[in-house]
PDB file of C-alpha atoms in Angstrom:
ATOM      1  CA  ASP T   1       0.000   0.000   0.000  1.00  0.00           C
ATOM      2  CA  ARG T   2       3.062   2.311   0.125  1.00  0.00           C
ATOM      3  CA  VAL T   3       4.202   1.660  -3.437  1.00  0.00           C
ATOM      4  CA  VAL T   4       2.774   3.689  -6.311  1.00  0.00           C
ATOM      5  CA  HIS T   5       3.477   2.563  -9.854  1.00  0.00           C
ATOM      6  CA  VAL T   6       3.635   5.523 -12.220  1.00  0.00           C
ATOM      7  CA  PRO T   7       4.217   4.266 -15.760  1.00  0.00           C
ATOM      8  CA  GLN T   8       4.827   7.605 -17.451  1.00  0.00           C
ATOM      9  CA  VAL T   9       4.457  11.299 -16.706  1.00  0.00           C
ATOM     10  CA  ALA T  10       4.958  14.483 -18.655  1.00  0.00           C
ATOM     11  CA  ARG T  11       8.422  16.013 -18.282  1.00  0.00           C
ATOM     12  CA  SER T  12       6.884  18.978 -16.483  1.00  0.00           C
ATOM     13  CA  GLU T  13       5.466  16.678 -13.775  1.00  0.00           C
ATOM     14  CA  VAL T  14       8.616  14.713 -12.897  1.00  0.00           C
ATOM     15  CA  SER T  15       9.783  17.109 -10.165  1.00  0.00           C
ATOM     16  CA  ASP T  16       6.353  16.979  -8.483  1.00  0.00           C
ATOM     17  CA  TYR T  17       6.506  13.196  -8.313  1.00  0.00           C
ATOM     18  CA  PHE T  18      10.078  13.292  -7.016  1.00  0.00           C
ATOM     19  CA  ARG T  19       9.085  15.742  -4.260  1.00  0.00           C
ATOM     20  CA  ARG T  20       6.461  13.298  -2.996  1.00  0.00           C
ATOM     21  CA  ALA T  21       8.635  10.181  -3.284  1.00  0.00           C
ATOM     22  CA  ASP T  22      11.165   8.512  -1.010  1.00  0.00           C
ATOM     23  CA  VAL T  23      12.676   6.070  -3.498  1.00  0.00           C
ATOM     24  CA  PHE T  24      12.900   5.982  -7.279  1.00  0.00           C
ATOM     25  CA  ILE T  25      12.605   2.515  -8.822  1.00  0.00           C
ATOM     26  CA  PHE T  26      13.923   2.162 -12.363  1.00  0.00           C
ATOM     27  CA  PRO T  27      14.399  -1.466 -13.423  1.00  0.00           C
ATOM     28  CA  SER T  28      14.940  -0.735 -17.121  1.00  0.00           C
ATOM     29  CA  LEU T  29      16.425  -3.541 -19.189  1.00  0.00           C
ATOM     30  CA  PHE T  30      18.034  -1.381 -21.896  1.00  0.00           C
ATOM     31  CA  GLU T  31      18.181   2.300 -20.935  1.00  0.00           C
ATOM     32  CA  GLY T  32      21.964   2.652 -21.097  1.00  0.00           C
ATOM     33  CA  SER T  33      22.427   5.970 -19.324  1.00  0.00           C
ATOM     34  CA  ALA T  34      19.162   7.360 -18.053  1.00  0.00           C
ATOM     35  CA  LEU T  35      19.271  11.064 -17.181  1.00  0.00           C
ATOM     36  CA  VAL T  36      16.345  10.504 -14.861  1.00  0.00           C
ATOM     37  CA  LEU T  37      18.743   8.739 -12.456  1.00  0.00           C
ATOM     38  CA  TYR T  38      20.807  11.913 -12.172  1.00  0.00           C
ATOM     39  CA  GLU T  39      17.586  13.790 -11.539  1.00  0.00           C
ATOM     40  CA  ALA T  40      16.583  11.303  -8.840  1.00  0.00           C
ATOM     41  CA  VAL T  41      19.924  11.800  -7.079  1.00  0.00           C
ATOM     42  CA  GLY T  42      19.473  15.557  -7.396  1.00  0.00           C
ATOM     43  CA  ALA T  43      16.038  15.252  -5.816  1.00  0.00           C
ATOM     44  CA  GLY T  44      17.535  13.348  -2.891  1.00  0.00           C
ATOM     45  CA  LEU T  45      15.900  10.014  -3.591  1.00  0.00           C
ATOM     46  CA  GLY T  46      17.086   6.544  -2.808  1.00  0.00           C
ATOM     47  CA  ILE T  47      17.296   4.430  -5.949  1.00  0.00           C
ATOM     48  CA  ILE T  48      16.525   0.857  -6.937  1.00  0.00           C
ATOM     49  CA  GLN T  49      17.721   0.402 -10.497  1.00  0.00           C
ATOM     50  CA  SER T  50      18.914  -2.125 -13.015  1.00  0.00           C
ATOM     51  CA  ALA T  51      22.543  -2.383 -14.046  1.00  0.00           C
ATOM     52  CA  ALA T  52      21.466  -1.449 -17.587  1.00  0.00           C
ATOM     53  CA  SER T  53      20.070   1.915 -16.468  1.00  0.00           C
ATOM     54  CA  GLY T  54      23.298   3.856 -16.057  1.00  0.00           C
ATOM     55  CA  THR T  55      24.744   5.865 -13.197  1.00  0.00           C
ATOM     56  CA  GLY T  56      22.361   6.502 -10.341  1.00  0.00           C
ATOM     57  CA  ALA T  57      22.652   4.252  -7.345  1.00  0.00           C
ATOM     58  CA  THR T  58      25.924   3.695  -5.589  1.00  0.00           C
ATOM     59  CA  PRO T  59      25.342   0.302  -3.953  1.00  0.00           C
ATOM     60  CA  GLY T  60      25.428   0.421  -0.187  1.00  0.00           C
ATOM     61  CA  GLU T  61      25.316   4.216  -0.243  1.00  0.00           C
ATOM     62  CA  ASN T  62      22.190   5.605  -1.899  1.00  0.00           C
ATOM     63  CA  GLY T  63      20.569   2.564  -3.422  1.00  0.00           C
ATOM     64  CA  VAL T  64      20.820  -0.849  -4.966  1.00  0.00           C
ATOM     65  CA  ILE T  65      21.559  -2.097  -8.468  1.00  0.00           C
ATOM     66  CA  LEU T  66      19.680  -5.181  -9.596  1.00  0.00           C
ATOM     67  CA  ASP T  67      21.715  -7.442 -11.857  1.00  0.00           C
ATOM     68  CA  PRO T  68      19.969  -9.354 -13.237  1.00  0.00           C
ATOM     69  CA  VAL T  69      16.548  -7.752 -12.949  1.00  0.00           C
ATOM     70  CA  THR T  70      13.996 -10.269 -11.775  1.00  0.00           C
ATOM     71  CA  VAL T  71      10.543  -9.868 -10.305  1.00  0.00           C
ATOM     72  CA  ASP T  72      11.689 -11.655  -7.142  1.00  0.00           C
ATOM     73  CA  GLY T  73      14.753  -9.424  -6.826  1.00  0.00           C
ATOM     74  CA  LEU T  74      12.705  -6.285  -7.276  1.00  0.00           C
ATOM     75  CA  VAL T  75      10.087  -7.408  -4.760  1.00  0.00           C
ATOM     76  CA  GLU T  76      12.827  -8.280  -2.272  1.00  0.00           C
ATOM     77  CA  ALA T  77      14.462  -4.856  -2.645  1.00  0.00           C
ATOM     78  CA  VAL T  78      11.155  -3.039  -2.147  1.00  0.00           C
ATOM     79  CA  MET T  79      10.092  -5.176   0.811  1.00  0.00           C
ATOM     80  CA  THR T  80      13.487  -4.706   2.471  1.00  0.00           C
ATOM     81  CA  LEU T  81      13.067  -0.936   2.256  1.00  0.00           C
ATOM     82  CA  ALA T  82       9.491  -1.105   3.504  1.00  0.00           C
ATOM     83  CA  ALA T  83      10.766  -2.906   6.603  1.00  0.00           C
ATOM     84  CA  GLN T  84      13.745  -0.560   7.078  1.00  0.00           C
ATOM     85  CA  PRO T  85      12.675   3.093   6.887  1.00  0.00           C
ATOM     86  CA  GLU T  86      16.029   4.077   8.378  1.00  0.00           C
ATOM     87  CA  ARG T  87      17.705   2.738   5.233  1.00  0.00           C
ATOM     88  CA  VAL T  88      15.430   4.891   3.086  1.00  0.00           C
ATOM     89  CA  ALA T  89      16.451   7.930   5.138  1.00  0.00           C
ATOM     90  CA  ALA T  90      20.136   7.026   4.839  1.00  0.00           C
ATOM     91  CA  TRP T  91      19.855   6.573   1.061  1.00  0.00           C
ATOM     92  CA  ARG T  92      18.098   9.930   0.711  1.00  0.00           C
ATOM     93  CA  ALA T  93      20.806  11.680   2.719  1.00  0.00           C
ATOM     94  CA  ALA T  94      23.501   9.981   0.636  1.00  0.00           C
ATOM     95  CA  SER T  95      21.862  11.113  -2.615  1.00  0.00           C
ATOM     96  CA  LEU T  96      21.871  14.679  -1.334  1.00  0.00           C
ATOM     97  CA  ARG T  97      25.587  14.349  -0.544  1.00  0.00           C
ATOM     98  CA  LEU T  98      26.220  12.980  -4.066  1.00  0.00           C
ATOM     99  CA  ARG T  99      24.519  15.907  -5.801  1.00  0.00           C
ATOM    100  CA  PRO T 100      27.694  17.975  -6.289  1.00  0.00           C
ATOM    101  CA  GLN T 101      29.259  15.047  -8.168  1.00  0.00           C
ATOM    102  CA  ARG T 102      26.302  14.866 -10.580  1.00  0.00           C
ATOM    103  CA  THR T 103      26.107  18.426 -11.894  1.00  0.00           C
ATOM    104  CA  TRP T 104      26.409  19.377 -15.560  1.00  0.00           C
ATOM    105  CA  ASP T 105      29.637  21.235 -14.763  1.00  0.00           C
ATOM    106  CA  THR T 106      31.123  18.103 -13.207  1.00  0.00           C
ATOM    107  CA  TYR T 107      29.949  16.037 -16.172  1.00  0.00           C
ATOM    108  CA  ARG T 108      31.583  18.434 -18.645  1.00  0.00           C
ATOM    109  CA  GLU T 109      34.814  18.428 -16.655  1.00  0.00           C
ATOM    110  CA  ARG T 110      34.913  14.629 -16.659  1.00  0.00           C
ATOM    111  CA  LEU T 111      34.401  14.646 -20.428  1.00  0.00           C
ATOM    112  CA  ARG T 112      37.342  17.025 -20.822  1.00  0.00           C
ATOM    113  CA  THR T 113      39.593  14.593 -18.986  1.00  0.00           C
ATOM    114  CA  LEU T 114      38.592  11.814 -21.386  1.00  0.00           C
ATOM    115  CA  LEU T 115      39.226  13.813 -24.549  1.00  0.00           C
ATOM    116  CA  PRO T 116      42.767  14.132 -25.952  1.00  0.00           C
TER     117      PRO T 116
END
């Protein structure tokens, strides 16, 4: 009763959903590098994501990465959080601490270091 599945929202509504959420669950099988994970970190959310989704969760810090993604694994991750609200709070705090590492300026600087 504490989980709300939201299949799709307009871009303009994403921040409203993030404000009301505690955890962002993104078990995509093929996303590659989903910007929405950066946005979830920026919003201070804990994250449950697939390995194929990109950079979002740092396991043991602000979330969990499911690899492989299975229904049982996803249910287990959600039920664990439901039973441990202190973990949700810790993940949210960790995402807020990670925000400076996930800015566009930081991203551009990292790209510069990769280019010759």
